[in-house]
Tab-separated table of C-alpha atoms and ligand atoms in Angstrom:
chain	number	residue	atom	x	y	z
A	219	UNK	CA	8.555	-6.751	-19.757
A	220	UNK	CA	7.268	-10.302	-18.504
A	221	UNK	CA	6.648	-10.310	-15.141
A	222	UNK	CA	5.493	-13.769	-14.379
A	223	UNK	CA	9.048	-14.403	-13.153
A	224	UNK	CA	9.279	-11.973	-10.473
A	225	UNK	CA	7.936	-12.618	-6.687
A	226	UNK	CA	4.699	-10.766	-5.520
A	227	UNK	CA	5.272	-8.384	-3.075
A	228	UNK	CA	3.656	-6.773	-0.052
A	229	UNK	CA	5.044	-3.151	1.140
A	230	UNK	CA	4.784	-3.347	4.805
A	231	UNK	CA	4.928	0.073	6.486
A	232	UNK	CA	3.747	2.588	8.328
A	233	UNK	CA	1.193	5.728	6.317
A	234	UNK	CA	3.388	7.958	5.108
A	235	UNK	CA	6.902	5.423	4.481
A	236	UNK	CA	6.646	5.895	0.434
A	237	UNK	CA	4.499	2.810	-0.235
A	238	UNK	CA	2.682	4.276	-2.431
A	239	UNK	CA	5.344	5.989	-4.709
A	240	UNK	CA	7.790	2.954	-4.564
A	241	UNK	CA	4.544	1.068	-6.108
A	242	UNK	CA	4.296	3.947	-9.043
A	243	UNK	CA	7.967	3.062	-9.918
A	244	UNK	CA	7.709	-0.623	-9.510
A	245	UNK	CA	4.919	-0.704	-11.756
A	246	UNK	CA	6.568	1.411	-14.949
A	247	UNK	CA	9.803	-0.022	-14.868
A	248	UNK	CA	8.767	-3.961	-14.046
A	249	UNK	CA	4.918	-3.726	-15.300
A	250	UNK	CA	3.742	-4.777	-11.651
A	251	UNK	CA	0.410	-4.347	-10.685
A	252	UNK	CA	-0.143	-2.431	-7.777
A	253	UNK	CA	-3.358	-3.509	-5.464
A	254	UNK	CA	-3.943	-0.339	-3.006
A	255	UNK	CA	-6.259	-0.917	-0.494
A	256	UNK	CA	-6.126	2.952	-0.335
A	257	UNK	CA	-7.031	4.268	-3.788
A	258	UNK	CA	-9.854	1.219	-4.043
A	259	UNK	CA	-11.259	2.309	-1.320
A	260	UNK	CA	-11.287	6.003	-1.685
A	261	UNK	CA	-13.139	5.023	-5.462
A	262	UNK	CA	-15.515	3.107	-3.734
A	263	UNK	CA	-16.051	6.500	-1.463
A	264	UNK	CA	-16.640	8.468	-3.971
A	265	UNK	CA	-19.264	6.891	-5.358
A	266	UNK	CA	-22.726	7.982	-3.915
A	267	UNK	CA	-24.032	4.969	-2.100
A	268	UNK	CA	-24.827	3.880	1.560
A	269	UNK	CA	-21.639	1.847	1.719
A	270	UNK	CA	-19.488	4.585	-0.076
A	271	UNK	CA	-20.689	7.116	2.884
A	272	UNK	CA	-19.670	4.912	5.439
A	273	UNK	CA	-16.178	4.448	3.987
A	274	UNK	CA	-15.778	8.031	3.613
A	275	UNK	CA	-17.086	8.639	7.133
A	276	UNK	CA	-14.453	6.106	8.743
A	277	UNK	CA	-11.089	7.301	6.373
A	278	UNK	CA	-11.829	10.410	6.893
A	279	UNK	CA	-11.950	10.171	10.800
A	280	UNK	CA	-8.561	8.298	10.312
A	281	UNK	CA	-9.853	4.811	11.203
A	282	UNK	CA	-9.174	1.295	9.834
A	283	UNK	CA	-12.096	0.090	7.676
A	284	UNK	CA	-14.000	-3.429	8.368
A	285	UNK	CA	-12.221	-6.454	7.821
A	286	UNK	CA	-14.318	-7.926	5.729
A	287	UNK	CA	-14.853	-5.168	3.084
A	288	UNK	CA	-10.957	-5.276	2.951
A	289	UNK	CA	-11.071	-9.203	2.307
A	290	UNK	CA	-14.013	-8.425	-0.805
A	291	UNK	CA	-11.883	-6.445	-2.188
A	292	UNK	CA	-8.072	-8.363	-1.367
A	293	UNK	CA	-9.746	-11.282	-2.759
A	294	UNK	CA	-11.053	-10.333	-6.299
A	295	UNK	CA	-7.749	-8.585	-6.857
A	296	UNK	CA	-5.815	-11.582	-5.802
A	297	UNK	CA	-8.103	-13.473	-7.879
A	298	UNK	CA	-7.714	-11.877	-11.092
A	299	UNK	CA	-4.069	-11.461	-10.950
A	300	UNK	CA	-3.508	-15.104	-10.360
A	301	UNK	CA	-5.564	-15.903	-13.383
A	302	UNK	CA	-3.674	-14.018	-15.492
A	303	UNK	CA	-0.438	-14.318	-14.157
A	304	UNK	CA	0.037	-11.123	-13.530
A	305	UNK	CA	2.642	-10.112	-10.587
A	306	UNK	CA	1.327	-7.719	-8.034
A	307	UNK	CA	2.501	-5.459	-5.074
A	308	UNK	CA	0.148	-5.549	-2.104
A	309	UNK	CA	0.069	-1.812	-0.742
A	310	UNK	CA	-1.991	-1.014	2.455
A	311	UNK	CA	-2.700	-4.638	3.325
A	312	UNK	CA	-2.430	-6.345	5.720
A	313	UNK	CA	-2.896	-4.058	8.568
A	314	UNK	CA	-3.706	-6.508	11.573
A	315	UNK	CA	-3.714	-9.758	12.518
A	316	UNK	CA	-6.650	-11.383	11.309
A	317	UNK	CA	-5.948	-9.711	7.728
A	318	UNK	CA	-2.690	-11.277	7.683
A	319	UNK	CA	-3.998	-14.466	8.483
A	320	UNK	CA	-6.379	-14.045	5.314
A	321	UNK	CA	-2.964	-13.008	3.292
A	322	UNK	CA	-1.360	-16.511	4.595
A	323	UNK	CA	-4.878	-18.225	3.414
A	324	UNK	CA	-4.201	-17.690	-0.039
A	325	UNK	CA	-0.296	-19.222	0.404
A	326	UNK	CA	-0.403	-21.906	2.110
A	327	UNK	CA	2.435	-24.353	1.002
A	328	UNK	CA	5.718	-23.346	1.497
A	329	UNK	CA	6.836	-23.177	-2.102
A	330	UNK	CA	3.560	-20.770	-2.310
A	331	UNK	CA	4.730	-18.285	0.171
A	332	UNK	CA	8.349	-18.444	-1.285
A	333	UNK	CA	7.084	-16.568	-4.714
A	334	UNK	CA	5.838	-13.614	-2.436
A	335	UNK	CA	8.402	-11.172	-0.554
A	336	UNK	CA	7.627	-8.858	2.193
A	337	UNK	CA	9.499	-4.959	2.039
A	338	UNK	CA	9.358	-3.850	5.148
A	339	UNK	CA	9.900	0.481	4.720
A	340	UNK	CA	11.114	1.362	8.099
A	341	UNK	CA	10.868	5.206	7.328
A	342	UNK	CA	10.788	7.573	10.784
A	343	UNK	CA	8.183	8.749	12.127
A	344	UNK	CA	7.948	12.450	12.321
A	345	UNK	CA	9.694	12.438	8.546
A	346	UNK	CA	6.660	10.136	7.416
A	347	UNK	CA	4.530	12.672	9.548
A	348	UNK	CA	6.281	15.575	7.128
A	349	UNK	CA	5.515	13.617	4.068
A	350	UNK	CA	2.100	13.074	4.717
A	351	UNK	CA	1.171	17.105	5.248
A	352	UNK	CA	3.083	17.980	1.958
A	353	UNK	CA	1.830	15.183	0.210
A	354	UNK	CA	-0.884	15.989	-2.892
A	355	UNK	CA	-2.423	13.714	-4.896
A	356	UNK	CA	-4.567	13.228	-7.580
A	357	UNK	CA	-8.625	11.823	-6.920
A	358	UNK	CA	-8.459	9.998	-10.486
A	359	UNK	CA	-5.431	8.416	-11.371
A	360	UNK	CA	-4.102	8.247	-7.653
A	361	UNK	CA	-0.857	9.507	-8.463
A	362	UNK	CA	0.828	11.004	-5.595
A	363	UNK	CA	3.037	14.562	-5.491
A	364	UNK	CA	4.981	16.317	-2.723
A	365	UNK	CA	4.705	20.200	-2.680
A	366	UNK	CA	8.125	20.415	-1.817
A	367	UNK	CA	10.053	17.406	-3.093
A	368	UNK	CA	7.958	16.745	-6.306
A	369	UNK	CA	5.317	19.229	-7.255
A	370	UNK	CA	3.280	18.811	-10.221
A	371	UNK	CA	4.790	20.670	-13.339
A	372	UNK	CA	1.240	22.655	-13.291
A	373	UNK	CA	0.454	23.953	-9.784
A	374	UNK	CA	-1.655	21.898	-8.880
A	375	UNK	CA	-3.014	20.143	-11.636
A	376	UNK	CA	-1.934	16.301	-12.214
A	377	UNK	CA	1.008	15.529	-15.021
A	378	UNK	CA	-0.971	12.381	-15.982
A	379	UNK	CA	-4.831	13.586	-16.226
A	380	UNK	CA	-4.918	17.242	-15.809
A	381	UNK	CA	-7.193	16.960	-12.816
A	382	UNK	CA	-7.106	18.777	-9.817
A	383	UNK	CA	-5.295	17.722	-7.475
A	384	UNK	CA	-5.895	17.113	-3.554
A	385	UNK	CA	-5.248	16.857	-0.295
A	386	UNK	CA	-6.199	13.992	1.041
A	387	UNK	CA	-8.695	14.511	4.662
A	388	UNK	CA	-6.318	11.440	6.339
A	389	UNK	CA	-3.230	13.738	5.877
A	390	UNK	CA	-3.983	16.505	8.136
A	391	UNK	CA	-1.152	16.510	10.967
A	392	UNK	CA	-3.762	15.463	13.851
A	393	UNK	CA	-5.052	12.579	11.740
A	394	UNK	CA	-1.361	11.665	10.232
A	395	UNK	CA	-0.306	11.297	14.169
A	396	UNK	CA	-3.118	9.441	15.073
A	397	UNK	CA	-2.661	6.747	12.143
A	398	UNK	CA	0.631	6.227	13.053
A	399	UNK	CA	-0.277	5.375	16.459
A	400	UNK	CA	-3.229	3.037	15.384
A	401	UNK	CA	-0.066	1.254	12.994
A	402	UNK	CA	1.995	1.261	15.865
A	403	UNK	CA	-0.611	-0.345	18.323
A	404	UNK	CA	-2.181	-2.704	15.043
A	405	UNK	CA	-0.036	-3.239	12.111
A	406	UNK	CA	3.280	-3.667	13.729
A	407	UNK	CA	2.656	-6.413	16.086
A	408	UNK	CA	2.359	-8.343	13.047
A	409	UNK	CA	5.926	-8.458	11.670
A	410	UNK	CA	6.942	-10.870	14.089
A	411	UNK	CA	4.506	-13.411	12.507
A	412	UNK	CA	5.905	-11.872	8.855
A	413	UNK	CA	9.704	-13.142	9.767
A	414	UNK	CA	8.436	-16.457	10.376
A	415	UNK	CA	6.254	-16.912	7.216
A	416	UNK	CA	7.990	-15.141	4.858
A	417	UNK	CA	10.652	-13.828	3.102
A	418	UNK	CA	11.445	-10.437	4.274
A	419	UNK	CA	13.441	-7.583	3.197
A	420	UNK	CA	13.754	-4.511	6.125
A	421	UNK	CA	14.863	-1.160	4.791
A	422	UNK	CA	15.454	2.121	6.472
A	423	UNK	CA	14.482	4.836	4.434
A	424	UNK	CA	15.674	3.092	1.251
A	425	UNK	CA	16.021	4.688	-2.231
A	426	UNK	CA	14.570	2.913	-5.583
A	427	UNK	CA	17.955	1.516	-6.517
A	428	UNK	CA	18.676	-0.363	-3.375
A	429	UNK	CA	15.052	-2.216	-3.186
A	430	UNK	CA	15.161	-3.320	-6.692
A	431	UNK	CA	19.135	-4.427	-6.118
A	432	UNK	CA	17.403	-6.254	-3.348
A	433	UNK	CA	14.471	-8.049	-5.038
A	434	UNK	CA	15.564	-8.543	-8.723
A	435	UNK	CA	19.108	-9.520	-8.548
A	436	UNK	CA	19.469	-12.134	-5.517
B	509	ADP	P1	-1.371	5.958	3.095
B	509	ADP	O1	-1.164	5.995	1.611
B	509	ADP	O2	-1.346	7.309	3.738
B	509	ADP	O3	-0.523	4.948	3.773
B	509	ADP	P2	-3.781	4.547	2.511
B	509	ADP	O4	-4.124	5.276	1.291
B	509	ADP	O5	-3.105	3.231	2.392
B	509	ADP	O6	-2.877	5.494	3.374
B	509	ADP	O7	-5.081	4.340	3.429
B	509	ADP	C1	-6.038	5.350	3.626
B	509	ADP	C2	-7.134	4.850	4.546
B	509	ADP	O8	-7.781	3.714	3.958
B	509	ADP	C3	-6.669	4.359	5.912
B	509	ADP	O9	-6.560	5.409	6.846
B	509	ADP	C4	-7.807	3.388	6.292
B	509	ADP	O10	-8.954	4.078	6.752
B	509	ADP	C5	-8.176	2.776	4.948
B	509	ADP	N1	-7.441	1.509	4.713
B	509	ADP	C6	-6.477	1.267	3.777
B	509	ADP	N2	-6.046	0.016	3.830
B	509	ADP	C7	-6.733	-0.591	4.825
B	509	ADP	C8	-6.727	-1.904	5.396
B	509	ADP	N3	-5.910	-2.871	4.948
B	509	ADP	N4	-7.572	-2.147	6.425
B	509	ADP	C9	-8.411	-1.219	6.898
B	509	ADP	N5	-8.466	0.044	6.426
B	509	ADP	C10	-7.639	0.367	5.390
């Protein structure tokens, strides 16, 4: 399905709110792109080089990474999917102020900022806390499971790639806890600036059905 139609997207919420699977659907059923912040950055930490240590160092401690390794990497995405008109979902960016103003850099007019639509996932906290210590996922193709809610169909080994799968060191229940409080103190100050800009969509714990009623049939 053609794509070039349908607005970008950012999913704005806290770790934990179901970005990340809402982009897995998003992408098979209306052949979005999803650019992660996340999963390019854990690749890029798993690679063996001075930069990749640091990276690794600073998720796994639960921190937000530089700014302007985020904006290297936000840009060439951006970039590419521009060029080939290819619709994308922004997941895990932005996360402060000064990345948001980068976001607005690349919209700038206001027909520009009218082809991209904010989600805000307003999920609760302690259930996003619960999600985040049952949540697996796989190191290669980043797809994400839920021990309880939806385990693998081979204990732990990915449906997709047959890897192993894992636990990622930012989900522990200390580190969970003290994300959400860094996205609380960082990241959330910046929806007020969001409702001005953009177009904005604000869900509580939505299902599938109601964001794409939301997005695709207005
Ligand atoms: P989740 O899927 O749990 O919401 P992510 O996979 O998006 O978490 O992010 C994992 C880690 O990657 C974060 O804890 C942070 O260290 C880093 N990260 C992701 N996006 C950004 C960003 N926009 N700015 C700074 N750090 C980021």
């Amino acid at each position: 399905m053609m794509t070039k139609n349908f607005p970008n997207l950012v999913l704005f919420g806290s770790p934990g709110a179901g970005k990340g699977t809402l982009c897995e659907k998003l992408e098979e059923k209306y052949n979005y792109r999803t650019i992660s912040t996340g999963n390019t950055l854990r690749t890029i930490a798993n690679q063996n080089t001075f930069l990749s240590n640091e990276i690794k160092a600073i998720m796994a401690n639960g921190y937000l990474i530089p700014d302007e390794i985020i904006f290297a990497i936000i840009k060439e995405k951006i970039e590419e999917c521009t060029h080939y008109k290819q619709a994308y979902i922004l997941d895990g960016f932005p996360q402060n102020l000064r990345q948001y103003e980068f976001l607005k850099s690349f919209f700038l007019t206001e027909q520009e900022r009218n082809k991209i639509t904010f989600v805000h996932l307003n999920t609760d906290y302690e259930k996003a806390i619960d999600r985040m210590s049952t949540r697996l996922s796989c190191p290669y193709c980043h797809k994400i499971y839920n021990e309880r809610t939806s385990p693998p169909t081979i204990h732990n080994l990915c449906d997709v790639c047959n890897s192993i799968l894992e636990r990622r060191t930012t989900d522990s229940r200390d580190k969970a806890i003290l994300r959400l409080e860094i996205f609380k103190k960082t990241t959330l100050p910046i929806l007020k600036y969001i409702k001005k800009d953009f177009p904005l969509i604000s869900l509580v714990d939505p299902t599938t059905h109601i964001i794409e009623d939301l997005i695709f049939r207005r």
